[in-house]
Every structure is written in structure tokens, then in C-alpha cells.
mmCIF file of C-alpha atoms and ligand atoms in Angstrom:
data_model
loop_
_atom_site.group_PDB
_atom_site.id
_atom_site.type_symbol
_atom_site.label_atom_id
_atom_site.label_comp_id
_atom_site.label_asym_id
_atom_site.label_seq_id
_atom_site.Cartn_x
_atom_site.Cartn_y
_atom_site.Cartn_z
ATOM 1 C CA MET A 6 -109.836 59.657 76.596
ATOM 2 C CA HIS A 7 -106.881 61.545 75.702
ATOM 3 C CA ARG A 8 -103.675 62.608 77.809
ATOM 4 C CA MET A 9 -104.273 66.261 79.169
ATOM 5 C CA ASP A 10 -100.309 66.600 79.990
ATOM 6 C CA PRO A 11 -98.084 66.572 77.266
ATOM 7 C CA VAL A 12 -95.655 63.709 78.474
ATOM 8 C CA SER A 13 -92.471 65.363 79.916
ATOM 9 C CA GLN A 14 -90.075 62.887 79.985
ATOM 10 C CA PRO A 15 -89.345 60.269 77.577
ATOM 11 C CA ALA A 16 -92.010 57.382 76.542
ATOM 12 C CA LEU A 17 -91.148 54.054 78.257
ATOM 13 C CA ILE A 18 -90.061 51.590 75.161
ATOM 14 C CA ASP A 19 -88.290 48.732 75.774
ATOM 15 C CA GLY A 20 -85.247 46.623 73.447
ATOM 16 C CA PHE A 21 -87.772 45.348 71.612
ATOM 17 C CA GLY A 22 -89.645 48.414 70.786
ATOM 18 C CA ARG A 23 -92.664 47.776 72.972
ATOM 19 C CA ARG A 24 -94.078 50.533 74.424
ATOM 20 C CA ILE A 25 -94.962 50.256 78.511
ATOM 21 C CA SER A 26 -98.400 51.687 79.200
ATOM 22 C CA TYR A 27 -99.893 49.272 82.077
ATOM 23 C CA LEU A 28 -98.473 49.143 85.341
ATOM 24 C CA ARG A 29 -99.402 46.650 87.657
ATOM 25 C CA LEU A 30 -98.313 47.550 91.361
ATOM 26 C CA SER A 31 -98.358 45.166 94.573
ATOM 27 C CA LEU A 32 -99.876 46.996 97.482
ATOM 28 C CA THR A 33 -98.776 43.783 99.973
ATOM 29 C CA ASP A 34 -97.772 40.371 99.691
ATOM 30 C CA ARG A 35 -100.376 39.562 102.664
ATOM 31 C CA CYS A 36 -103.630 38.161 101.995
ATOM 32 C CA ASP A 37 -106.596 36.516 104.265
ATOM 33 C CA LEU A 38 -107.127 33.874 101.574
ATOM 34 C CA ARG A 39 -104.722 30.982 101.271
ATOM 35 C CA CYS A 40 -105.773 29.675 97.601
ATOM 36 C CA SER A 41 -103.861 26.574 97.132
ATOM 37 C CA TYR A 42 -102.583 26.787 93.912
ATOM 38 C CA CYS A 43 -100.597 30.500 94.842
ATOM 39 C CA MET A 44 -99.239 29.951 98.571
ATOM 40 C CA PRO A 45 -98.375 27.592 101.244
ATOM 41 C CA GLU A 46 -100.829 27.499 104.330
ATOM 42 C CA ARG A 47 -98.088 28.702 106.321
ATOM 43 C CA MET A 48 -96.882 31.987 104.089
ATOM 44 C CA GLN A 49 -94.126 33.296 105.249
ATOM 45 C CA PHE A 50 -95.048 37.237 104.646
ATOM 46 C CA LEU A 51 -91.972 40.102 104.512
ATOM 47 C CA PRO A 52 -91.452 42.088 107.193
ATOM 48 C CA ARG A 53 -93.284 45.196 106.742
ATOM 49 C CA ALA A 54 -90.055 47.198 107.146
ATOM 50 C CA GLU A 55 -89.524 45.888 103.736
ATOM 51 C CA VAL A 56 -92.653 47.276 102.109
ATOM 52 C CA LEU A 57 -92.933 50.391 100.270
ATOM 53 C CA SER A 58 -94.917 53.279 102.172
ATOM 54 C CA LEU A 59 -98.220 54.067 100.654
ATOM 55 C CA GLU A 60 -96.329 57.354 100.187
ATOM 56 C CA GLU A 61 -93.546 55.455 98.367
ATOM 57 C CA ALA A 62 -96.136 53.854 96.288
ATOM 58 C CA HIS A 63 -97.621 56.917 95.302
ATOM 59 C CA ARG A 64 -94.423 58.641 94.333
ATOM 60 C CA LEU A 65 -93.558 55.382 92.279
ATOM 61 C CA ALA A 66 -96.932 55.416 90.299
ATOM 62 C CA LEU A 67 -96.568 58.931 89.769
ATOM 63 C CA ALA A 68 -93.208 58.509 88.027
ATOM 64 C CA PHE A 69 -94.486 55.985 85.590
ATOM 65 C CA ILE A 70 -97.253 58.418 84.850
ATOM 66 C CA ASP A 71 -94.948 60.830 83.980
ATOM 67 C CA ARG A 72 -93.219 58.359 81.506
ATOM 68 C CA GLY A 73 -96.708 57.763 79.376
ATOM 69 C CA VAL A 74 -97.945 54.863 81.524
ATOM 70 C CA THR A 75 -101.643 55.227 81.543
ATOM 71 C CA LYS A 76 -103.078 52.178 83.093
ATOM 72 C CA ILE A 77 -102.620 51.437 86.570
ATOM 73 C CA ARG A 78 -103.540 47.800 88.363
ATOM 74 C CA LEU A 79 -103.521 47.545 92.216
ATOM 75 C CA THR A 80 -102.739 44.273 93.077
ATOM 76 C CA GLY A 81 -101.133 41.856 95.678
ATOM 77 C CA GLY A 82 -101.650 39.742 97.741
ATOM 78 C CA GLU A 83 -104.878 41.003 98.425
ATOM 79 C CA PRO A 84 -104.777 45.010 98.057
ATOM 80 C CA LEU A 85 -107.690 45.557 100.117
ATOM 81 C CA VAL A 86 -105.967 44.341 103.619
ATOM 82 C CA ARG A 87 -103.641 46.753 103.223
ATOM 83 C CA ARG A 88 -104.309 49.724 105.823
ATOM 84 C CA ASP A 89 -105.096 52.831 104.416
ATOM 85 C CA MET A 90 -104.935 51.536 100.517
ATOM 86 C CA ILE A 91 -108.065 53.692 99.954
ATOM 87 C CA GLU A 92 -105.964 57.137 100.880
ATOM 88 C CA LEU A 93 -103.380 56.047 97.964
ATOM 89 C CA VAL A 94 -106.672 55.422 95.558
ATOM 90 C CA ARG A 95 -107.991 58.680 96.268
ATOM 91 C CA ALA A 96 -104.707 60.279 95.273
ATOM 92 C CA LEU A 97 -104.012 58.143 92.050
ATOM 93 C CA GLY A 98 -107.717 58.400 91.231
ATOM 94 C CA ARG A 99 -106.746 62.502 91.088
ATOM 95 C CA ARG A 100 -104.682 61.819 88.264
ATOM 96 C CA LEU A 101 -107.563 60.217 85.814
ATOM 97 C CA GLY A 102 -108.008 62.571 83.057
ATOM 98 C CA SER A 103 -104.308 64.181 83.694
ATOM 99 C CA GLY A 104 -101.937 61.530 82.539
ATOM 100 C CA LEU A 105 -103.768 58.537 83.765
ATOM 101 C CA GLU A 106 -106.845 56.953 81.895
ATOM 102 C CA GLU A 107 -107.550 54.233 83.896
ATOM 103 C CA LEU A 108 -107.392 52.942 87.846
ATOM 104 C CA THR A 109 -108.329 49.215 88.722
ATOM 105 C CA LEU A 110 -107.527 46.490 90.729
ATOM 106 C CA THR A 111 -107.689 42.998 91.309
ATOM 107 C CA THR A 112 -109.314 41.439 94.277
ATOM 108 C CA ASN A 113 -110.301 38.477 96.091
ATOM 109 C CA GLY A 114 -113.611 40.194 96.694
ATOM 110 C CA THR A 115 -113.787 39.522 100.848
ATOM 111 C CA GLN A 116 -113.392 43.322 101.654
ATOM 112 C CA LEU A 117 -115.745 44.711 98.586
ATOM 113 C CA ARG A 118 -118.849 45.302 100.807
ATOM 114 C CA GLN A 119 -116.735 47.848 102.655
ATOM 115 C CA PHE A 120 -114.985 49.462 100.264
ATOM 116 C CA ALA A 121 -116.775 49.518 96.803
ATOM 117 C CA PRO A 122 -118.160 52.780 97.256
ATOM 118 C CA ASP A 123 -115.265 53.914 98.116
ATOM 119 C CA LEU A 124 -113.233 52.483 95.064
ATOM 120 C CA ALA A 125 -115.722 54.031 92.542
ATOM 121 C CA GLU A 126 -115.948 57.351 94.090
ATOM 122 C CA ALA A 127 -112.301 57.462 93.568
ATOM 123 C CA GLY A 128 -112.521 56.848 90.107
ATOM 124 C CA VAL A 129 -112.311 53.412 89.859
ATOM 125 C CA GLU A 130 -114.584 52.134 87.126
ATOM 126 C CA ARG A 131 -113.607 48.200 87.178
ATOM 127 C CA VAL A 132 -112.475 45.347 89.113
ATOM 128 C CA ASN A 133 -111.217 42.261 88.634
ATOM 129 C CA VAL A 134 -112.430 39.525 91.278
ATOM 130 C CA SER A 135 -110.685 36.330 91.733
ATOM 131 C CA LEU A 136 -113.352 33.479 91.745
ATOM 132 C CA ASP A 137 -112.300 29.900 91.112
ATOM 133 C CA THR A 138 -115.612 28.104 92.148
ATOM 134 C CA LEU A 139 -119.292 28.809 93.083
ATOM 135 C CA ASP A 140 -119.272 25.550 95.564
ATOM 136 C CA ARG A 141 -118.710 26.472 99.025
ATOM 137 C CA ALA A 142 -117.055 23.433 99.939
ATOM 138 C CA THR A 143 -114.656 23.335 96.968
ATOM 139 C CA PHE A 144 -114.127 27.309 97.595
ATOM 140 C CA GLU A 145 -113.249 26.206 101.448
ATOM 141 C CA ARG A 146 -110.660 23.499 100.226
ATOM 142 C CA LEU A 147 -109.418 25.636 97.296
ATOM 143 C CA THR A 148 -108.702 28.983 99.538
ATOM 144 C CA ARG A 149 -108.356 27.191 102.597
ATOM 145 C CA ARG A 150 -111.244 29.801 104.341
ATOM 146 C CA ASP A 151 -114.710 29.622 104.266
ATOM 147 C CA ARG A 152 -115.535 32.712 102.651
ATOM 148 C CA LEU A 153 -117.711 32.169 99.628
ATOM 149 C CA GLU A 154 -121.032 34.044 100.743
ATOM 150 C CA THR A 155 -118.332 36.664 101.543
ATOM 151 C CA VAL A 156 -116.746 36.862 98.016
ATOM 152 C CA LEU A 157 -120.620 36.643 96.333
ATOM 153 C CA ASP A 158 -121.607 39.529 98.692
ATOM 154 C CA GLY A 159 -118.893 41.628 98.009
ATOM 155 C CA ILE A 160 -119.096 40.910 93.805
ATOM 156 C CA ALA A 161 -122.950 41.908 94.477
ATOM 157 C CA ALA A 162 -121.740 45.202 96.487
ATOM 158 C CA ALA A 163 -119.389 45.874 93.555
ATOM 159 C CA ARG A 164 -122.092 46.189 91.213
ATOM 160 C CA GLU A 165 -124.633 47.863 93.749
ATOM 161 C CA ALA A 166 -121.777 50.812 93.573
ATOM 162 C CA GLY A 167 -121.754 50.479 89.827
ATOM 163 C CA LEU A 168 -118.635 48.926 89.215
ATOM 164 C CA LYS A 169 -118.093 46.616 86.039
ATOM 165 C CA VAL A 170 -116.795 43.412 87.468
ATOM 166 C CA LYS A 171 -114.712 40.851 85.305
ATOM 167 C CA LEU A 172 -114.243 37.729 87.014
ATOM 168 C CA ASN A 173 -110.882 36.110 87.079
ATOM 169 C CA THR A 174 -111.175 31.867 87.088
ATOM 170 C CA VAL A 175 -108.055 29.658 87.699
ATOM 171 C CA ALA A 176 -108.866 26.511 85.621
ATOM 172 C CA LEU A 177 -107.799 23.742 87.564
ATOM 173 C CA LYS A 178 -107.840 19.580 86.875
ATOM 174 C CA GLY A 179 -109.551 17.729 89.017
ATOM 175 C CA VAL A 180 -110.992 20.913 90.999
ATOM 176 C CA ASN A 181 -113.192 23.281 89.163
ATOM 177 C CA GLU A 182 -112.924 22.097 85.420
ATOM 178 C CA HIS A 183 -116.335 20.209 85.480
ATOM 179 C CA GLU A 184 -118.071 23.708 86.913
ATOM 180 C CA ILE A 185 -116.912 26.023 84.653
ATOM 181 C CA PRO A 186 -119.555 26.145 82.202
ATOM 182 C CA ALA A 187 -121.912 26.519 84.941
ATOM 183 C CA MET A 188 -119.377 29.444 86.179
ATOM 184 C CA ILE A 189 -119.789 31.191 83.084
ATOM 185 C CA GLU A 190 -123.172 30.847 82.589
ATOM 186 C CA TRP A 191 -124.322 32.436 86.089
ATOM 187 C CA ALA A 192 -121.193 34.954 85.525
ATOM 188 C CA HIS A 193 -122.999 36.127 82.094
ATOM 189 C CA GLY A 194 -126.214 36.031 83.733
ATOM 190 C CA GLU A 195 -124.877 38.240 86.046
ATOM 191 C CA GLY A 196 -123.349 40.706 83.330
ATOM 192 C CA HIS A 197 -119.934 39.745 84.725
ATOM 193 C CA ASP A 198 -117.200 38.971 81.855
ATOM 194 C CA VAL A 199 -114.922 35.896 83.030
ATOM 195 C CA THR A 200 -111.339 35.242 81.847
ATOM 196 C CA LEU A 201 -109.850 32.045 82.369
ATOM 197 C CA ILE A 202 -106.555 31.472 83.320
ATOM 198 C CA GLU A 203 -104.138 28.663 83.185
ATOM 199 C CA VAL A 204 -102.033 27.964 86.248
ATOM 200 C CA MET A 205 -98.967 29.047 86.478
ATOM 201 C CA PRO A 206 -95.333 27.963 87.840
ATOM 202 C CA LEU A 207 -94.442 30.423 90.600
ATOM 203 C CA GLY A 208 -93.580 29.869 94.078
ATOM 204 C CA GLU A 209 -93.425 26.574 96.075
ATOM 205 C CA VAL A 210 -96.985 25.552 97.324
ATOM 206 C CA ASP A 211 -97.874 22.673 99.634
ATOM 207 C CA GLY A 212 -99.171 20.428 96.916
ATOM 208 C CA GLU A 213 -97.833 19.577 93.136
ATOM 209 C CA ARG A 214 -99.256 22.118 90.849
ATOM 210 C CA ILE A 215 -98.614 19.549 88.063
ATOM 211 C CA ASP A 216 -101.669 17.455 89.164
ATOM 212 C CA HIS A 217 -104.081 20.654 88.803
ATOM 213 C CA TYR A 218 -102.619 21.708 85.231
ATOM 214 C CA LEU A 219 -105.374 22.320 82.653
ATOM 215 C CA PRO A 220 -104.479 23.337 79.581
ATOM 216 C CA LEU A 221 -107.299 25.932 78.201
ATOM 217 C CA ASP A 222 -106.521 24.777 74.759
ATOM 218 C CA ALA A 223 -108.853 21.697 75.780
ATOM 219 C CA VAL A 224 -111.340 23.414 77.747
ATOM 220 C CA ARG A 225 -111.993 25.917 74.942
ATOM 221 C CA SER A 226 -112.719 22.603 72.572
ATOM 222 C CA GLU A 227 -115.588 21.544 74.876
ATOM 223 C CA LEU A 228 -116.762 24.926 75.303
ATOM 224 C CA GLU A 229 -116.804 24.952 71.443
ATOM 225 C CA ASN A 230 -118.839 21.673 71.504
ATOM 226 C CA ARG A 231 -121.389 23.136 73.833
ATOM 227 C CA TRP A 232 -121.762 27.015 72.747
ATOM 228 C CA THR A 233 -121.092 29.036 69.472
ATOM 229 C CA LEU A 234 -117.697 30.994 70.581
ATOM 230 C CA THR A 235 -116.965 33.875 68.064
ATOM 231 C CA PRO A 236 -113.647 35.919 68.573
ATOM 232 C CA SER A 237 -113.921 39.113 69.736
ATOM 233 C CA GLY A 238 -112.161 42.298 69.248
ATOM 234 C CA HIS A 239 -112.161 43.148 72.811
ATOM 235 C CA ARG A 240 -109.414 44.227 74.873
ATOM 236 C CA THR A 241 -108.319 45.596 78.173
ATOM 237 C CA GLY A 242 -104.789 46.206 78.074
ATOM 238 C CA GLY A 243 -103.853 42.777 79.164
ATOM 239 C CA PRO A 244 -103.041 39.347 77.880
ATOM 240 C CA SER A 245 -106.554 38.034 77.731
ATOM 241 C CA ARG A 246 -108.411 37.107 74.279
ATOM 242 C CA TYR A 247 -111.607 37.162 74.052
ATOM 243 C CA VAL A 248 -114.493 35.372 72.427
ATOM 244 C CA ASN A 249 -118.572 36.160 72.704
ATOM 245 C CA ILE A 250 -120.360 33.176 73.778
ATOM 246 C CA ALA A 251 -123.873 33.551 71.533
ATOM 247 C CA GLU A 252 -125.847 31.254 73.849
ATOM 248 C CA THR A 253 -125.086 33.253 76.808
ATOM 249 C CA GLY A 254 -124.699 36.525 75.356
ATOM 250 C CA GLY A 255 -121.058 37.043 77.185
ATOM 251 C CA ARG A 256 -117.640 37.261 76.927
ATOM 252 C CA LEU A 257 -115.136 34.838 77.965
ATOM 253 C CA GLY A 258 -111.312 35.782 77.943
ATOM 254 C CA PHE A 259 -108.917 33.143 77.983
ATOM 255 C CA ILE A 260 -105.155 34.322 79.461
ATOM 256 C CA THR A 261 -102.708 31.093 77.978
ATOM 257 C CA PRO A 262 -99.289 31.746 79.099
ATOM 258 C CA LEU A 263 -98.269 27.989 78.818
ATOM 259 C CA THR A 264 -100.517 27.028 75.914
ATOM 260 C CA GLY A 265 -100.304 30.132 73.645
ATOM 261 C CA ASN A 266 -97.198 32.613 74.337
ATOM 262 C CA PHE A 267 -98.656 36.281 74.810
ATOM 263 C CA CYS A 268 -95.700 38.040 75.179
ATOM 264 C CA GLU A 269 -94.903 39.644 71.717
ATOM 265 C CA GLY A 270 -97.760 42.302 72.299
ATOM 266 C CA CYS A 271 -96.553 42.993 76.267
ATOM 267 C CA ASN A 272 -97.264 46.727 77.260
ATOM 268 C CA ARG A 273 -96.533 46.184 80.978
ATOM 269 C CA VAL A 274 -94.196 46.130 83.728
ATOM 270 C CA ARG A 275 -94.651 44.758 87.668
ATOM 271 C CA VAL A 276 -93.718 46.525 91.388
ATOM 272 C CA THR A 277 -93.804 44.490 93.983
ATOM 273 C CA ALA A 278 -94.627 45.596 97.419
ATOM 274 C CA THR A 279 -91.275 46.210 98.154
ATOM 275 C CA GLY A 280 -90.611 48.402 94.975
ATOM 276 C CA GLN A 281 -88.782 45.539 93.479
ATOM 277 C CA LEU A 282 -89.967 46.237 89.314
ATOM 278 C CA TYR A 283 -89.944 43.006 87.314
ATOM 279 C CA ALA A 284 -89.861 43.542 84.135
ATOM 280 C CA CYS A 285 -91.759 40.124 83.210
ATOM 281 C CA LEU A 286 -94.012 38.046 85.512
ATOM 282 C CA GLY A 287 -92.001 34.715 84.524
ATOM 283 C CA GLY A 288 -88.421 36.147 84.422
ATOM 284 C CA ARG A 289 -85.539 37.417 86.603
ATOM 285 C CA GLU A 290 -84.827 40.527 85.708
ATOM 286 C CA GLN A 291 -85.472 43.293 88.093
ATOM 287 C CA VAL A 292 -84.635 46.683 89.083
ATOM 288 C CA ASP A 293 -84.801 48.119 92.864
ATOM 289 C CA LEU A 294 -87.206 51.027 92.141
ATOM 290 C CA ARG A 295 -87.441 51.276 96.203
ATOM 291 C CA ALA A 296 -84.128 51.918 96.636
ATOM 292 C CA ALA A 297 -84.030 54.894 93.911
ATOM 293 C CA VAL A 298 -87.269 56.208 95.829
ATOM 294 C CA ARG A 299 -85.481 56.367 99.159
ATOM 295 C CA SER A 300 -82.489 57.552 97.735
ATOM 296 C CA ASP A 301 -81.296 61.608 98.128
ATOM 297 C CA ASP A 302 -82.319 62.241 94.466
ATOM 298 C CA PRO A 303 -85.327 60.322 94.169
ATOM 299 C CA ASP A 304 -86.661 61.966 90.978
ATOM 300 C CA ARG A 305 -83.381 61.304 89.164
ATOM 301 C CA ALA A 306 -82.725 57.823 90.527
ATOM 302 C CA LEU A 307 -85.976 56.807 89.500
ATOM 303 C CA ALA A 308 -85.812 57.882 86.102
ATOM 304 C CA GLU A 309 -82.914 56.184 85.641
ATOM 305 C CA ALA A 310 -83.728 52.855 87.734
ATOM 306 C CA LEU A 311 -87.131 52.641 84.859
ATOM 307 C CA ASP A 312 -84.258 53.333 81.697
ATOM 308 C CA THR A 313 -82.561 50.456 83.261
ATOM 309 C CA ALA A 314 -86.198 48.431 83.000
ATOM 310 C CA MET A 315 -86.515 49.188 79.690
ATOM 311 C CA ALA A 316 -82.938 48.564 78.551
ATOM 312 C CA ILE A 317 -83.379 44.551 80.226
ATOM 313 C CA LYS A 318 -86.934 43.839 79.717
ATOM 314 C CA PRO A 319 -86.862 40.411 78.052
ATOM 315 C CA GLU A 320 -88.371 39.532 74.873
ATOM 316 C CA ARG A 321 -90.545 36.840 76.643
ATOM 317 C CA HIS A 322 -91.188 34.289 79.714
ATOM 318 C CA HIS A 323 -89.279 31.018 79.498
ATOM 319 C CA PHE A 324 -91.565 29.583 81.969
ATOM 320 C CA ALA A 325 -93.682 25.965 81.788
ATOM 321 C CA ILE A 326 -95.144 23.631 83.672
ATOM 322 C CA ARG A 327 -92.595 21.178 85.323
ATOM 323 C CA GLU A 328 -92.751 17.706 85.542
ATOM 324 C CA ALA A 329 -93.579 16.006 88.853
ATOM 325 C CA GLY A 330 -91.299 16.539 91.871
ATOM 326 C CA GLU A 331 -89.314 19.439 89.771
ATOM 327 C CA ALA A 332 -89.157 22.922 91.251
ATOM 328 C CA PRO A 333 -91.020 25.709 89.996
ATOM 329 C CA ALA A 334 -90.063 27.655 87.103
ATOM 330 C CA LEU A 335 -89.681 30.742 89.330
ATOM 331 C CA ASP A 336 -89.321 30.594 93.144
ATOM 332 C CA ARG A 337 -91.466 33.636 93.709
ATOM 333 C CA HIS A 338 -94.909 33.350 94.490
ATOM 334 C CA MET A 339 -97.566 35.263 92.672
ATOM 335 C CA SER A 340 -98.859 37.060 95.537
ATOM 336 C CA VAL A 341 -95.291 38.560 96.014
ATOM 337 C CA THR A 342 -94.665 39.586 92.097
ATOM 338 C CA GLY A 343 -98.185 40.874 91.847
ATOM 339 C CA GLY A 344 -101.046 39.052 90.208
HETATM 340 N N1 LIG B 418 -105.547 38.834 95.940
HETATM 341 C C1 LIG B 418 -105.955 39.068 94.893
HETATM 342 C C2 LIG B 418 -106.848 38.069 93.927
HETATM 343 O O1 LIG B 418 -107.158 36.874 94.540
HETATM 344 O O2 LIG B 418 -107.247 38.613 93.048
HETATM 345 C C3 LIG B 418 -104.850 39.621 93.868
HETATM 346 C C4 LIG B 418 -103.567 39.208 93.698
HETATM 347 S S1 LIG B 418 -103.801 37.255 93.005
HETATM 348 C C5 LIG B 418 -102.110 36.941 92.919
HETATM 349 C C6 LIG B 418 -104.104 37.528 91.423
HETATM 350 C C7 LIG B 418 -104.224 36.411 90.790
HETATM 351 O O3 LIG B 418 -103.285 35.688 90.176
HETATM 352 C C8 LIG B 418 -105.608 35.949 91.221
HETATM 353 O O4 LIG B 418 -106.599 35.814 89.686
HETATM 354 C C9 LIG B 418 -105.116 34.268 91.331
HETATM 355 O O5 LIG B 418 -105.977 33.565 91.073
HETATM 356 C C10 LIG B 418 -104.006 34.450 90.299
HETATM 357 N N2 LIG B 418 -102.664 33.403 90.657
HETATM 358 C C11 LIG B 418 -102.259 33.179 91.727
HETATM 359 N N3 LIG B 418 -101.450 32.324 91.841
HETATM 360 C C12 LIG B 418 -101.372 31.858 90.577
HETATM 361 C C13 LIG B 418 -100.619 31.017 89.842
HETATM 362 N N4 LIG B 418 -99.539 30.243 90.338
HETATM 363 N N5 LIG B 418 -100.953 30.655 88.471
HETATM 364 C C14 LIG B 418 -102.040 31.492 87.993
HETATM 365 N N6 LIG B 418 -102.802 32.248 88.227
HETATM 366 C C15 LIG B 418 -102.211 32.624 89.940
HETATM 367 FE FE1 LIG B 419 -104.840 35.971 98.143
HETATM 368 FE FE2 LIG B 419 -105.337 36.045 95.393
HETATM 369 FE FE3 LIG B 419 -103.233 34.478 96.482
HETATM 370 FE FE4 LIG B 419 -105.769 33.413 96.596
HETATM 371 S S1 LIG B 419 -104.660 34.077 94.642
HETATM 372 S S2 LIG B 419 -103.968 33.105 98.015
HETATM 373 S S3 LIG B 419 -106.891 35.370 97.252
HETATM 374 S S4 LIG B 419 -103.115 36.529 96.821
#
């Protein structure tokens, strides 16, 4: 789809010549699950006053669209637990075809039975659903909640509503590694693409992530022994690189921040639920968009803040899985930055 409105303000181009066209916007740091690699059981959530109002989030999103952002992914925490978030989805949906080309979200799926029809009606066409296992006991251990059936029902509801579903699966040594082929077979049988993700060292959790780190090159080799994998040119605007699997007839993506750096083609920035723009998921460079949106002249302040963000966006991330006992590379949880 082509843009209908001319870009009235300069496009967002960083210091390395990369054009920023993709915004990941977190609506909340809260969540109804407690995935063990993502957050501790007793996660301290932010005071509500620190979180952007939905009106502020909307204003921020429009500022990005005016600067040439064509794709927005809503995330969290769990975006669907934010009260009235569907109003924001509807408001942004009205910009589809007029600046915005794609509006999507990443969800754990627990609330999809309730919201899938509204999302589809607002113009959302695809959702990413995070699912790391099809085994009820493993799901409960991993997320600390017994909600597998609810998530599977949510995925079915999304499909019934006409949403395209992509599954995101974090590959975890000793947790779901033996289940990965079966999950791929199931997902492809249901018509869903799957993307495997390496666990990243973001924020303190209760256990040691090093225990569960599973490099995807090893997973890929094992899958290659089992099936015929051919590289696919398919792209979704994110860092995933895809292969087609002849035997299952489906597509499999790999997100490999640790074994294969994907920063060169980076086209995105992230905004947290408190309006902090992080120029890189793995870096500390940040700009306070909440201060800008709450200032006396928000339009000007936001334009300046976005220029600053482009100036500070780093060339690449520098995180790596640390040895046992070492602090995580970044003290921010993925649920805070927005996955
Ligand atoms: N709650 C929603 C969900 O789970 O899809 C959206 C937010 S969640 C933080 C987004 C994605 O980040 C999920 O696919 C989750 O598995 C992934 N994630 C969280 N912590 C991670 C980590 N430390 N390393 C790799 N992926 C992580
Ligand atoms: Fe919640 Fe998503 Fe983090 Fe799991 S990965 S705890 S569902 S925010």
C-alpha cells in the first residue's frame, strides 16, 4: 500500500543512514503471566502515574507517523491487559492507508478470545502470539500460570476473526528444546508461521538465563537433519530471517541477536510505557518523549526529541549472554522496553 499523505516533516534517518519506519510502542509494563526468562514472580510494576495515558501514546504515535513511520507494533508487558487499549487501536487504525501501512501487536494470547474481533475490525491484520510450549505442565512452570488452554483458545479466536497469527517461541535449553520440531509441525498444520528467538540477557529474573540459553544455530542444524530447509526472501519488517520447510509446508523464522547480529538493517525504535524512546533494544541510549508530550509545545518538543533520537541511535547492540553469576547485560526487563 502506498502512502497517501506526503510526509510533511523530514523522515527519520539515523547517523548510519538507516531509515526508521517501524515503531514498537509499549502500552503497559504489566502482565497476567510471569514468564520466567522475562520477569521475576514478584515483579515490581511501575506506578500508574508514570505510564503514558492512551491519549499521550496516541499523540506520540501520530508524531512518528508524520515522520514517515509506516508500521506500528503495540506491545508490553501484555498490551491487551491495558484498559481501553482498544480505543487506541481504533484511533490508530483510522490512519491505515493514510501514512500508516501496518498496525499490529504482540500478545501472550490470553485475552484474544475477547479482543480478536475488535482488533480485526480496527484494521489489525496480523498478530504475533508468544507460545513457548504445547505442554500444559511446561507452560505452567514457564509462565507460572496454568493458562495454556486459554492461550490456545485465543489463537483459535484470532483465526476465526480473520487475523493472521505468527507464533514467537523462545528456544530454551532443557525446557522446550525437545518440543521445538513438534511445535513447528503443529503450527504449520494450523497455518501459522513460527519464529524462534534466542533468550536475551535483559533484566534480573529469578533463575540464571545462562542455564537455558540455546543458540539457534544448533537448533537449526538439528532441524536441517530432520527436514529440508530453504532460505526464504520473506520479510516482515523485523529482524526475523525465514526458511521454508518442505515437509511441513510452512515458514520458520530465526531471531538471532546473539549468534548472528542483525543490527545493520535496523529500521526501528522502541518506546516504553513511560514514553522513554530506546534507540536500541540492547543499548542505553534514550530520549524522554513523555517530557516532550507533556511540555507546553508538544509538537515542537516531540520533533526535537525525535531528531535527538536519530542522532544517538547506536550502530549495533553489544549484549551477550554472561557467565553464571554475572549481572544481565541490561538491567531493564523486556516487559519494560517492550518486546
Ligand atoms: N506479553 C506479550 C508477549 O509475551 O507476547 C508482549 C511482550 S513480550 C516482552 C514480547 C516477546 O519478548 C515475547 O515473545 C517474549 O517471549 C519475548 N521475551 C521476553 N523476555 C525475553 C528475553 N529475555 N529474551 C528473549 N525474548 C524475550
Ligand atoms: Fe508477560 Fe510477555 Fe513477559 Fe511473558 S514474555 S511475562 S507474557 S510480558
